[in-house]
Coordinates of C-alpha atoms in Angstrom, one line a residue:
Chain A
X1 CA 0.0 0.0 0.0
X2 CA 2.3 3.2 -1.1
X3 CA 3.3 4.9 1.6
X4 CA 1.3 3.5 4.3
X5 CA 2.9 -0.3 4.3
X6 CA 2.2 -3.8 3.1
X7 CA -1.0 -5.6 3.6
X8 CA -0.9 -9.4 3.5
X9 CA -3.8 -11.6 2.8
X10 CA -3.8 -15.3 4.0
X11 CA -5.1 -18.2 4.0
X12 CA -3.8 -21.1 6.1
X13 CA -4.8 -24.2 8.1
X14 CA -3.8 -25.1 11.5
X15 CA -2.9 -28.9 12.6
X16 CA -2.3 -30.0 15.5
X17 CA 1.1 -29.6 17.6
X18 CA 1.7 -32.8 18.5
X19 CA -0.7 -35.0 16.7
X20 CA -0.2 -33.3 13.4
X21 CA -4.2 -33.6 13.0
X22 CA -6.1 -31.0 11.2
X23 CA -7.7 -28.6 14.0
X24 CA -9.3 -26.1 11.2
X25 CA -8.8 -23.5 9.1
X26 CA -8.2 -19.2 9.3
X27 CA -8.4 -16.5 6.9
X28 CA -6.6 -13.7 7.9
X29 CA -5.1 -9.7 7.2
X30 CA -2.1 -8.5 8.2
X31 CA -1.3 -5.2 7.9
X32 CA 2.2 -4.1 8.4
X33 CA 2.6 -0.2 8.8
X34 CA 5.6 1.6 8.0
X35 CA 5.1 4.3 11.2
X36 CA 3.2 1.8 13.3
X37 CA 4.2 -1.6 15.5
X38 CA 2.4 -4.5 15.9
X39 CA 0.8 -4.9 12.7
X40 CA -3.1 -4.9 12.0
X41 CA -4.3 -8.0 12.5
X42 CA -7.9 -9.3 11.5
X43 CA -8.5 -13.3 11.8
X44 CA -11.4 -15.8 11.3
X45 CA -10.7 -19.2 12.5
X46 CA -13.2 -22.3 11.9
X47 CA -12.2 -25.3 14.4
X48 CA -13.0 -28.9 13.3
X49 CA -13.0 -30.0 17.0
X50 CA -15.8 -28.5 19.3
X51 CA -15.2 -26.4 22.5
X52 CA -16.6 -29.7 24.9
X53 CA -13.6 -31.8 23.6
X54 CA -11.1 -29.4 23.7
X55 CA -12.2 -28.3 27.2
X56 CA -12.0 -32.2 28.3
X57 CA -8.3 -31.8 26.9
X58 CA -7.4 -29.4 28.6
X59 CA -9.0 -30.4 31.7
X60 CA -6.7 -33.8 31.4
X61 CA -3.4 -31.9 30.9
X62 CA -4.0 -29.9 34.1
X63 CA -5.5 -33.0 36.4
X64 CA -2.2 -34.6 35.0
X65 CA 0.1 -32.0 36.7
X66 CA -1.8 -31.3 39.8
X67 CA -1.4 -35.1 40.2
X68 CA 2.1 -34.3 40.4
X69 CA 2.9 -34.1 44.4
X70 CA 6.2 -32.8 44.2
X71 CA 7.0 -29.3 42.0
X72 CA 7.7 -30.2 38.6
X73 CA 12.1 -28.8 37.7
X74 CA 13.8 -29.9 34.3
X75 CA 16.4 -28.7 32.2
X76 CA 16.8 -29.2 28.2
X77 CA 13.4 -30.5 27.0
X78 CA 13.7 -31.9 24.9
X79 CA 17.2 -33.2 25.3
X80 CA 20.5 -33.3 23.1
X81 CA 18.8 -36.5 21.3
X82 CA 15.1 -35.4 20.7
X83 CA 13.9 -36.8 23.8
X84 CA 11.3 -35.9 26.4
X85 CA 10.8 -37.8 29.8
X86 CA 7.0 -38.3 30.1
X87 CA 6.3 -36.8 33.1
X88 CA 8.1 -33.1 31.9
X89 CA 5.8 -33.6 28.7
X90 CA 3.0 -31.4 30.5
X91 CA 5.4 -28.5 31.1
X92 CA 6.6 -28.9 27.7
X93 CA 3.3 -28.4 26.2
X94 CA 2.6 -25.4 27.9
X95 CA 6.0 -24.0 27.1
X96 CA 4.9 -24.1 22.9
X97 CA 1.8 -22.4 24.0
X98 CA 3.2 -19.4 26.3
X99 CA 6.2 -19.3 23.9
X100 CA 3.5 -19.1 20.7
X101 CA 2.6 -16.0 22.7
X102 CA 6.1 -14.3 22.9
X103 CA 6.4 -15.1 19.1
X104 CA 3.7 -13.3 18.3
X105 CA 4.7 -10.2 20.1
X106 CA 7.9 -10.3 18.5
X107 CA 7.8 -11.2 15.3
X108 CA 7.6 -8.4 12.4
X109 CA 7.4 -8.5 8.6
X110 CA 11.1 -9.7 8.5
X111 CA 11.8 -12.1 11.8
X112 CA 10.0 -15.0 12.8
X113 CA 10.6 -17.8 15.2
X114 CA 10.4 -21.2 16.4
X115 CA 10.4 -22.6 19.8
X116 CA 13.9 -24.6 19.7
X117 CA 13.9 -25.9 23.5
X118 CA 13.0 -25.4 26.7
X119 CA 16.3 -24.8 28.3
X120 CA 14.7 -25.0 32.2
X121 CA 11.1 -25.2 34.0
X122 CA 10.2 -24.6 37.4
X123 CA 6.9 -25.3 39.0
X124 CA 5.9 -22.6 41.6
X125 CA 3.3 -24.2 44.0
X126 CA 0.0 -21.8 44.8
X127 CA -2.5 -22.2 47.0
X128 CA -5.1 -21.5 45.0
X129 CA -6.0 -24.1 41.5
X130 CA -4.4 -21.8 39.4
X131 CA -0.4 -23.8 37.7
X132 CA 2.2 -21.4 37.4
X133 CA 5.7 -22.0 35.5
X134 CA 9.1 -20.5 35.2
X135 CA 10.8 -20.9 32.4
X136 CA 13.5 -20.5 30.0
X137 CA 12.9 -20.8 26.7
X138 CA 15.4 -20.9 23.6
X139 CA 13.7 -18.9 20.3
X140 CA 15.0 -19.9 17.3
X141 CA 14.8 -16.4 15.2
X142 CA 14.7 -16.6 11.8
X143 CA 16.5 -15.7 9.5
X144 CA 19.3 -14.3 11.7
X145 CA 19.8 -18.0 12.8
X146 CA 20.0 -16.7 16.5
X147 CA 19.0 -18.4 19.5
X148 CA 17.1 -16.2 21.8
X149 CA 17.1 -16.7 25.6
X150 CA 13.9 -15.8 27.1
X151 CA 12.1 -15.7 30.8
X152 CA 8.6 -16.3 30.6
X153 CA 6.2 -16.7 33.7
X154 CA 3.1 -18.5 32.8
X155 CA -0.2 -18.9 34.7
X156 CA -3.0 -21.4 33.7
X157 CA -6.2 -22.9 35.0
X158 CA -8.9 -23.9 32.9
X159 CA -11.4 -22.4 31.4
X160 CA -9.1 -19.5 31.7
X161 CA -6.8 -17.6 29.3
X162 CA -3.0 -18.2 29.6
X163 CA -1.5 -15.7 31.5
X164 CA 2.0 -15.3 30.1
X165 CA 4.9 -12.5 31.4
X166 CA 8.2 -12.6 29.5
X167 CA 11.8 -11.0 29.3
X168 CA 13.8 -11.9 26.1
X169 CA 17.5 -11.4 25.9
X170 CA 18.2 -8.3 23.5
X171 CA 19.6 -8.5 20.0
X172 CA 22.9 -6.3 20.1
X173 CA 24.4 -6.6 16.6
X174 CA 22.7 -7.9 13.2
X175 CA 21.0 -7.4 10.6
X176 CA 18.0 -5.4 12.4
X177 CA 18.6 -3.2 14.9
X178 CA 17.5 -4.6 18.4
X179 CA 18.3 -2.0 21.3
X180 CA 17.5 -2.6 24.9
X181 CA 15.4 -4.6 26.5
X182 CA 12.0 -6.4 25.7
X183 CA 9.4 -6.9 28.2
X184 CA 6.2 -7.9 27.9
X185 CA 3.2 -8.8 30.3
X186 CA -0.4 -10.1 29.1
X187 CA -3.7 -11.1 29.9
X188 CA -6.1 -12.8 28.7
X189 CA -4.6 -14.1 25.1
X190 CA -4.0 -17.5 24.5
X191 CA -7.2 -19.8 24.9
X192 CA -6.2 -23.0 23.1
X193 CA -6.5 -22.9 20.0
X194 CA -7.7 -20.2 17.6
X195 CA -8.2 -18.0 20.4
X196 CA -8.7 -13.8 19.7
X197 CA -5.9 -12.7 18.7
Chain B
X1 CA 22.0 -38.9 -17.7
X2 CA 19.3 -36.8 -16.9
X3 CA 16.2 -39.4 -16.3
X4 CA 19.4 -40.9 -14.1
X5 CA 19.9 -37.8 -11.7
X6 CA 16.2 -38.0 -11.7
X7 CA 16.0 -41.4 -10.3
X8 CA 18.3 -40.8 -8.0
X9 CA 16.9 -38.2 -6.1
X10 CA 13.6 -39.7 -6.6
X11 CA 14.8 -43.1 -5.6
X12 CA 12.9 -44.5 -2.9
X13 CA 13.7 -47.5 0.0
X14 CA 14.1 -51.1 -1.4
X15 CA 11.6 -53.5 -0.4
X16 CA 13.8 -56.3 0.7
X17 CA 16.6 -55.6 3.2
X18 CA 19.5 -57.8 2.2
X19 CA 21.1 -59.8 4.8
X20 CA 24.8 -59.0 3.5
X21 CA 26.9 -58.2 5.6
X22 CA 28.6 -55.2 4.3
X23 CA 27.9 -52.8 6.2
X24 CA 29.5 -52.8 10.4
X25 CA 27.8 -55.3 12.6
X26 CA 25.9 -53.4 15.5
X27 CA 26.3 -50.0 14.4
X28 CA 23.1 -48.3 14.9
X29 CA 21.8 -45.8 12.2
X30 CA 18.8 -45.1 14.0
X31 CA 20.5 -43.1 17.0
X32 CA 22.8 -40.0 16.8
X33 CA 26.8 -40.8 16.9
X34 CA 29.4 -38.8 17.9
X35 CA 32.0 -38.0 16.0
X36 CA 35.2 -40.4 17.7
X37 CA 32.3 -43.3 16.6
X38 CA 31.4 -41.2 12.6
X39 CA 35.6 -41.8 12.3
X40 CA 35.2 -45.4 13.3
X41 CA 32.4 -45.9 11.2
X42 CA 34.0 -45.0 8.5
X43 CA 37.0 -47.1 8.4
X44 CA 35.0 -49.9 9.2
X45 CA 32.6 -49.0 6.0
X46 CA 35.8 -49.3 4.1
X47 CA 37.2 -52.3 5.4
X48 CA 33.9 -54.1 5.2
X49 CA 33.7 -52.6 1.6
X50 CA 36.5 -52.5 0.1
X51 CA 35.6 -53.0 -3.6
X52 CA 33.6 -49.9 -3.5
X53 CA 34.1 -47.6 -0.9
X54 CA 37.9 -45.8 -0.5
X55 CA 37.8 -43.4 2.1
X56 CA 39.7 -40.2 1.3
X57 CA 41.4 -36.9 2.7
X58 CA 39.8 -33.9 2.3
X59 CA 41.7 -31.3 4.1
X60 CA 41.5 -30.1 7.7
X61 CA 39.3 -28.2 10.1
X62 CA 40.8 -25.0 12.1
X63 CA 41.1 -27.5 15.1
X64 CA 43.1 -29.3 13.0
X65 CA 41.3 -32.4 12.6
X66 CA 41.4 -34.3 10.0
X67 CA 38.1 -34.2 7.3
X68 CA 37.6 -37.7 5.1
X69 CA 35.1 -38.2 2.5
X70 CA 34.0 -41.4 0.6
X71 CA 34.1 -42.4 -2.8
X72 CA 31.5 -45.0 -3.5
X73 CA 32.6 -46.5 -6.9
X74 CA 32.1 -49.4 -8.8
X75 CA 35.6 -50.5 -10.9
X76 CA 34.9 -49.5 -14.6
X77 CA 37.0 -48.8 -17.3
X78 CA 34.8 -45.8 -18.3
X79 CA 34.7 -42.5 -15.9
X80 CA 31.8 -41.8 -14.2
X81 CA 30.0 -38.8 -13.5
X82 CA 30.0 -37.6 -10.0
X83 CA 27.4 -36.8 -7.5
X84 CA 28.7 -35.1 -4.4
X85 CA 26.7 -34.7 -1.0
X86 CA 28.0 -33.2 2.1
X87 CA 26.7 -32.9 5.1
X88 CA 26.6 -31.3 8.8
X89 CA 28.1 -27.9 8.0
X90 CA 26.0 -26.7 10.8
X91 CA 26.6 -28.3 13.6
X92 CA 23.0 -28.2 15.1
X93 CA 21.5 -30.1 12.3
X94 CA 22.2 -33.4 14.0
X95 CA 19.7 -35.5 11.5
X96 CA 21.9 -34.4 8.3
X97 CA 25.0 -36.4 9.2
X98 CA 22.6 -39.3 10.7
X99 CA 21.4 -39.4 7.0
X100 CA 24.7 -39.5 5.4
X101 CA 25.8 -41.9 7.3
X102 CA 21.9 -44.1 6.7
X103 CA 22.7 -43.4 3.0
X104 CA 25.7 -44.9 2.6
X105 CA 24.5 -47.9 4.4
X106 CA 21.3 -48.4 2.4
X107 CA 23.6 -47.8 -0.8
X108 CA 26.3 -50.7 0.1
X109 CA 23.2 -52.7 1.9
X110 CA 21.5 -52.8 -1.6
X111 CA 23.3 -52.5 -4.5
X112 CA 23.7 -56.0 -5.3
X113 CA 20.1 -56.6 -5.3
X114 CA 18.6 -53.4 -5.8
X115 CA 18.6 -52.7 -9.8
X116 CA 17.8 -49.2 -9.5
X117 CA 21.2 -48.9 -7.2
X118 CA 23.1 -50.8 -9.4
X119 CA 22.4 -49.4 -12.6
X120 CA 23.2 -45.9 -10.7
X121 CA 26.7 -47.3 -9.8
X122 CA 27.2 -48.4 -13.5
X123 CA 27.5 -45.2 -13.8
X124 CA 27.7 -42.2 -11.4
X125 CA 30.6 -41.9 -8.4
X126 CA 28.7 -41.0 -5.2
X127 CA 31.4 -38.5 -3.2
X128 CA 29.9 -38.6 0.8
X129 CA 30.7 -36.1 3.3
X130 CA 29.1 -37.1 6.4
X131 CA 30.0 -33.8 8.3
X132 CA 31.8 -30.8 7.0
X133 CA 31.9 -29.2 10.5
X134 CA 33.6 -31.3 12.4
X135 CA 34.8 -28.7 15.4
X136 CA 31.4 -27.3 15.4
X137 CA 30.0 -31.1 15.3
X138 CA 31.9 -32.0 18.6
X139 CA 31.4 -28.7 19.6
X140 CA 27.4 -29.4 20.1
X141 CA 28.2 -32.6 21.5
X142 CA 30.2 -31.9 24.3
X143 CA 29.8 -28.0 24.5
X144 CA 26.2 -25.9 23.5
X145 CA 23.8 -28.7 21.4
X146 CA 22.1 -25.1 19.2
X147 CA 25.8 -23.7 17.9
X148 CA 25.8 -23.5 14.4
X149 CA 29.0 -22.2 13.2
X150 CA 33.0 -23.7 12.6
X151 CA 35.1 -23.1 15.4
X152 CA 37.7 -20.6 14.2
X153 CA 38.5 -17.9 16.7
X154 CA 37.9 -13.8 16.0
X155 CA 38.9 -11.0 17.9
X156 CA 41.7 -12.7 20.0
X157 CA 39.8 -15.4 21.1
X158 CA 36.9 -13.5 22.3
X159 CA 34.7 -14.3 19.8
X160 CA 34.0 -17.9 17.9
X161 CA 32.9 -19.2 14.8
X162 CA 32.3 -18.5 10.8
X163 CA 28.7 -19.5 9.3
X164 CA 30.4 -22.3 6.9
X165 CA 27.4 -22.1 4.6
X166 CA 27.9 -18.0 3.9
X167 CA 31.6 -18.1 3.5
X168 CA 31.6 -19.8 0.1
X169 CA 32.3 -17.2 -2.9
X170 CA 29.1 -16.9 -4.4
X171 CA 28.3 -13.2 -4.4
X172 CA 30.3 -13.2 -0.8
X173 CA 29.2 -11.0 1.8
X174 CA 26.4 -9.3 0.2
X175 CA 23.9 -9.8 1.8
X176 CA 21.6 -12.2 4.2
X177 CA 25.3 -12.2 6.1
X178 CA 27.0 -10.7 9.4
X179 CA 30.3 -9.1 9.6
X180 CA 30.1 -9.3 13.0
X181 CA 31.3 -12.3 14.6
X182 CA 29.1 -12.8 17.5
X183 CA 26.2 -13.6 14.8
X184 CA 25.0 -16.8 14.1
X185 CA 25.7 -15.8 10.2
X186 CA 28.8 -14.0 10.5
X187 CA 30.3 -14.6 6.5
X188 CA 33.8 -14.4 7.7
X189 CA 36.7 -12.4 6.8
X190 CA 36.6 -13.5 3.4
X191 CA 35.4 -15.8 0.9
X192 CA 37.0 -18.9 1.7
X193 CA 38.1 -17.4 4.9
X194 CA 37.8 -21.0 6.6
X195 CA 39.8 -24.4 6.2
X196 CA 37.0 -26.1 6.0
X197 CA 35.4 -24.3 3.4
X198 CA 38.8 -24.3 1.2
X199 CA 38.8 -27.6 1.8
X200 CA 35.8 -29.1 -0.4
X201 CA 36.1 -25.6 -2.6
X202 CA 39.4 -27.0 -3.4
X203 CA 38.8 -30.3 -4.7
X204 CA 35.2 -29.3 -6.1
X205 CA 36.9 -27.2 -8.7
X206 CA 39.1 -29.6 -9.3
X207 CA 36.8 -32.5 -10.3
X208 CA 33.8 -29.9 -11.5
X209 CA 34.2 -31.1 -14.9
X210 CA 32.9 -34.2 -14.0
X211 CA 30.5 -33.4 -11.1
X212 CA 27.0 -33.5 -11.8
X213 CA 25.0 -33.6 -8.9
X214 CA 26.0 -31.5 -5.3
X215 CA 23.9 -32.0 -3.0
X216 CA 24.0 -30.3 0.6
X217 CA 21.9 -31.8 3.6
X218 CA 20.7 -29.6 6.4
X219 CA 17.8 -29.2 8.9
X220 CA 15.4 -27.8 9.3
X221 CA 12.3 -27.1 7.4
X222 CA 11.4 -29.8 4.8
X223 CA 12.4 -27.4 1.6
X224 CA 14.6 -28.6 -1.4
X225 CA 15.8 -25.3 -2.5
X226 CA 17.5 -24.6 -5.3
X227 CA 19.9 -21.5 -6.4
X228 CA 20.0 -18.9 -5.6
X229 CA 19.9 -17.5 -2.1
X230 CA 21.6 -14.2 -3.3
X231 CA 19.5 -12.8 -5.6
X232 CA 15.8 -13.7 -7.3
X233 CA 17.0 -14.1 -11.2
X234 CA 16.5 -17.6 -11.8
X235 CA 19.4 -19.7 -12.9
X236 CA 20.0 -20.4 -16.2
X237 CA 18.8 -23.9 -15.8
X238 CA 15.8 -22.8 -13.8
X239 CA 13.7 -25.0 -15.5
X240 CA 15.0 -28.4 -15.2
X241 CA 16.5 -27.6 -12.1
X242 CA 12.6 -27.0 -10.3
X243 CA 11.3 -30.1 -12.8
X244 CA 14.3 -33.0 -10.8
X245 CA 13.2 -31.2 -7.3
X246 CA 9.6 -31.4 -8.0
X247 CA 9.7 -35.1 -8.8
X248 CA 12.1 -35.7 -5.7
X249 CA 9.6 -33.9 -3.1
X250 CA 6.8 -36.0 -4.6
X251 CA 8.6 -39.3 -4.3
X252 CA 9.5 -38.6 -0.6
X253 CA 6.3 -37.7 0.3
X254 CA 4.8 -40.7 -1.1
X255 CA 7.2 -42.4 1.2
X256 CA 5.4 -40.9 5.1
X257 CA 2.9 -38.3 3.5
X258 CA 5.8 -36.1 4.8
X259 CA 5.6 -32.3 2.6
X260 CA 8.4 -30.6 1.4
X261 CA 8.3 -27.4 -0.1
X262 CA 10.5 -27.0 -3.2
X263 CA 12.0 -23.9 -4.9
X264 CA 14.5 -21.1 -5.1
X265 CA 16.2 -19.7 -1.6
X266 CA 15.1 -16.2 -2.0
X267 CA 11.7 -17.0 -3.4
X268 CA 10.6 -19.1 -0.9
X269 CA 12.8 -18.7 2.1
X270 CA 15.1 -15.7 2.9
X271 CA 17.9 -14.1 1.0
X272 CA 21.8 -15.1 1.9
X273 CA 24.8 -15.2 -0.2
X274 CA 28.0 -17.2 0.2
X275 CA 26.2 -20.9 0.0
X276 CA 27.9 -23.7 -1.2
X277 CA 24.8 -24.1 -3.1
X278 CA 24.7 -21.1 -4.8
X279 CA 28.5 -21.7 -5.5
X280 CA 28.5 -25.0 -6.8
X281 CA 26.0 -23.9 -9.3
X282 CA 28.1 -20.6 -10.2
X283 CA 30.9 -22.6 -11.3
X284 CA 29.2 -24.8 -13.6
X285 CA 27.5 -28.1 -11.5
X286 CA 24.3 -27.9 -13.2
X287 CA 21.9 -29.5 -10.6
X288 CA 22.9 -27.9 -7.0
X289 CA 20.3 -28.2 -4.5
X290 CA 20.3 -28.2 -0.6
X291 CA 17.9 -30.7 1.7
X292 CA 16.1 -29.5 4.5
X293 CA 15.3 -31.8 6.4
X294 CA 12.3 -32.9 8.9
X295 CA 11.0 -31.5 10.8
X296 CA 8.9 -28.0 10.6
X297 CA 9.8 -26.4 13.7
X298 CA 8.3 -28.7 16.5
X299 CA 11.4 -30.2 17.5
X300 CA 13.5 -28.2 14.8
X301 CA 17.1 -28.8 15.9
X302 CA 16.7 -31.5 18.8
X303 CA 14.8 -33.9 16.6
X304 CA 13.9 -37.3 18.5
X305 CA 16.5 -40.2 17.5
X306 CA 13.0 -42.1 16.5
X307 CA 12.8 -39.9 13.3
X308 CA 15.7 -40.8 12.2
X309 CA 14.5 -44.0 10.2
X310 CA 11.5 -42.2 8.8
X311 CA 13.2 -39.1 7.7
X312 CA 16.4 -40.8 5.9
X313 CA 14.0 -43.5 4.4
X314 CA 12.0 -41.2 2.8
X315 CA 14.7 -38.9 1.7
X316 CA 16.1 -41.8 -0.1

């Protein structure tokens, strides 16, 4: 769009993370703005599974770590070789979603990233229902081929939106300019899948 | 040779595993090997092989050690075309070395029995690499599993390591690159800049006459990308170059269902110059492409030793 930015059109479906199973399909805008950051972003999602099963999903993943009597501490998850001890699977899971979050704060027209590993998780015990994380996470940027240290703080309970807070490790050379520090606290995004972004 | 280079890349896993046994008792393709055990292998390959597999020097690494390819050749009066794959010249990429090394099994496993393998042998040379970046190899083994580059010290020692695959002299440090060393694609101080990179330079240019095929492997991303990374105009070849890699992606995924996404670096993934890709091309190899392997970001780097099997027999 001359002299205002570019304005992408897309259509995409989404699969499951760890299943690989088709769980519907968006269509989407994004509008990048020269002067403006984030970008505009309109979405429409249609989900092939329904709300009740998804909730019953979730609803097993937390049962799973509450079950858990001792606080739940690993480091490299996966591991060197690929591979993740079943009981650290449930903190791994919600690592990819609390990370999708930081992603999608950071990335811009030109970076993107990937959750490479979870380099350490630490379970903070409340009294109340709610799961809380620490975590660092290693973002694999793209396409400065860096790996990115972040802090992220992650809250959960069912039938409730993620609650994410991150710090990443700044960018101090390269191809894009990356001064200072990032921080970043949220509410309310992430609500499984094709949530309101 | 065309419909040959064709079947090649396109060739897909034998039905029946031979029983010979040519290739070393109890080594296990299916896990990641470090690379004291890659060395082993490899002289056992060739003792255990001996009428077709001479291992070979290649040069060495900035830690000075020692880089060996190996020539898979059937004896024949005539000479062969050559078809070169390298891989691990990031260190990261764990499953591109684990496939070398599964390839040249399958190859010596098979090609008694396998017509489509022996009729390749008849005649093409297949040149193996099974990791470029040795330091940076051990390096993620014993040191930091994501580091990417060589091992070659900047700045007194205060800084490490060139990007291996941007230090090649195609279109050299223009862009897609670092001049800074603490980057993860830091081009180097030159084209060529690193031992490693002079190393197969070196004796690509001197057997480019008769190379056909180079092939890079790396992970991840499930692409087969073809020149070039440093600028948009097609290569001259364009065609027939996107026709081989369209025929290969459809043959893998007719393998797992597995999807790989095929064109030109800067088309569909980002710009960068100094490839060996782009390089092998420049000089005259006309079918250059580089492999990225499985998967598309789940596991990315760390991918689980179980994938192993699937990804290499399906990239057969």
């Amino acid at each position: 769009i001359p002299n205002s930015g570019h304005k992408y059109y897309l259509q995409f479906t989404t699969e499951d993370y760890e299943s690989g199973e088709n769980a519907g399909s968006c269509l989407a805008t994004v509008l990048y703005s020269k002067t403006k950051s984030p970008p505009v972003v309109s979405i429409k999602c249609t989900r092939t599974k329904d709300q009740k099963q998804t909730q019953e999903e979730d609803n097993r993943l937390y049962q799973k770590i509450r079950r858990q009597t001792k606080p739940i501490i690993g480091n490299n998850i996966p591991d060197s070789y690929g591979n993740i001890e079943p009981a650290l699977e449930p903190a791994w899971t919600l690592a990819v979603a609390g990370s999708s979050y930081i992603m999608w704060e950071k990335s811009t027209e030109n970076l993107g990233y990937f959750m490479a590993q979870v380099k350490s998780v630490k379970q903070w015990m409340r009294k109340d229902d709610f799961i809380e994380f620490d975590y660092t996470v290693l973002l694999h940027e793209i396409p400065t081929q860096e790996i990115i240290p972040c802090h992220m703080r992650l809250t959960w309970l069912p039938g409730h939106p993620l609650k994410v807070k991150y710090f990443c490790a700044s960018e101090n050379q390269g191809l894009e300019d990356g001064s200072g520090m990032e921080s970043g606290s949220a509410a309310g995004i992430l609500h499984e899948r094709g949530a309101n972004f | 040779l065309i419909p040959d280079v064709q079947e090649l890349v396109d060739q897909s896993m034998p039905r029946e595993r031979s029983t010979h046994r040519q290739v070393p008792e109890g080594y296990v393709y299916t896990q990641y090997h470090p690379m004291e055990e890659i060395y082993q292998w490899m002289t056992q390959i060739q003792k255990s092989n001996s009428e077709l597999v001479t291992q070979h020097y290649l040069g060495k690494t900035i830690e000075n050690r020692t880089m060996y390819y190996l020539q898979i050749s059937q004896p024949s009066d005539k000479t062969k075309k050559i078809i070169w794959m390298d891989c691990g010249i990031h260190a990261r990429e764990w499953i591109s070395p684990a496939f070398c090394q599964w390839f040249v099994k399958e190859i010596l496993q098979n090609y008694k029995s396998d017509p489509k393998i022996s009729r390749f042998l008849q005649n093409l040379d297949l040149y193996v690499l099974p990791v470029l970046n040795i330091d940076g190899y051990i390096y993620s083994w014993e040191k930091d599993r994501l580091w990417r580059k060589n091992r070659s010290p900047h700045m007194n020692g205060t800084c490490y390591g060139t990007d291996l695959n941007r230090n090649f002299n195609s279109s050299w440090g223009s862009i897609g690159v670092s001049y800074n060393c603490s980057s993860e694609i830091f081009c180097g101080s030159g084209p060529e800049s690193e031992p490693e990179t002079r190393a197969v330079a070196e004796f690509i240019k001197r057997k480019k006459s008769d190379i056909l095929c180079y092939l890079t492997i790396h992970s991840y991303g499930q692409y087969i990308l073809t020149p070039y990374g440093s600028t948009t105009k097609p290569p001259s070849n364009s065609e027939e170059l996107m026709h081989v890699a369209e025929k290969a992606a459809a043959a893998l995924m007719g393998k797992y269902g597995t999807s790989y996404e095929v064109g030109s670096t800067s088309l569909i993934l980002y710009s960068n110059s100094g490839s060996s890709r782009d390089w092998a091309h420049m000089i005259g190899i006309p079918f250059s492409y580089t492999f990225e392997l499985r998967d598309n970001g789940t596991h990315g780097f760390v991918l689980p030793s179980d994938q192993i099997q699937p990804t290499c027999e399906e990239t057969m």
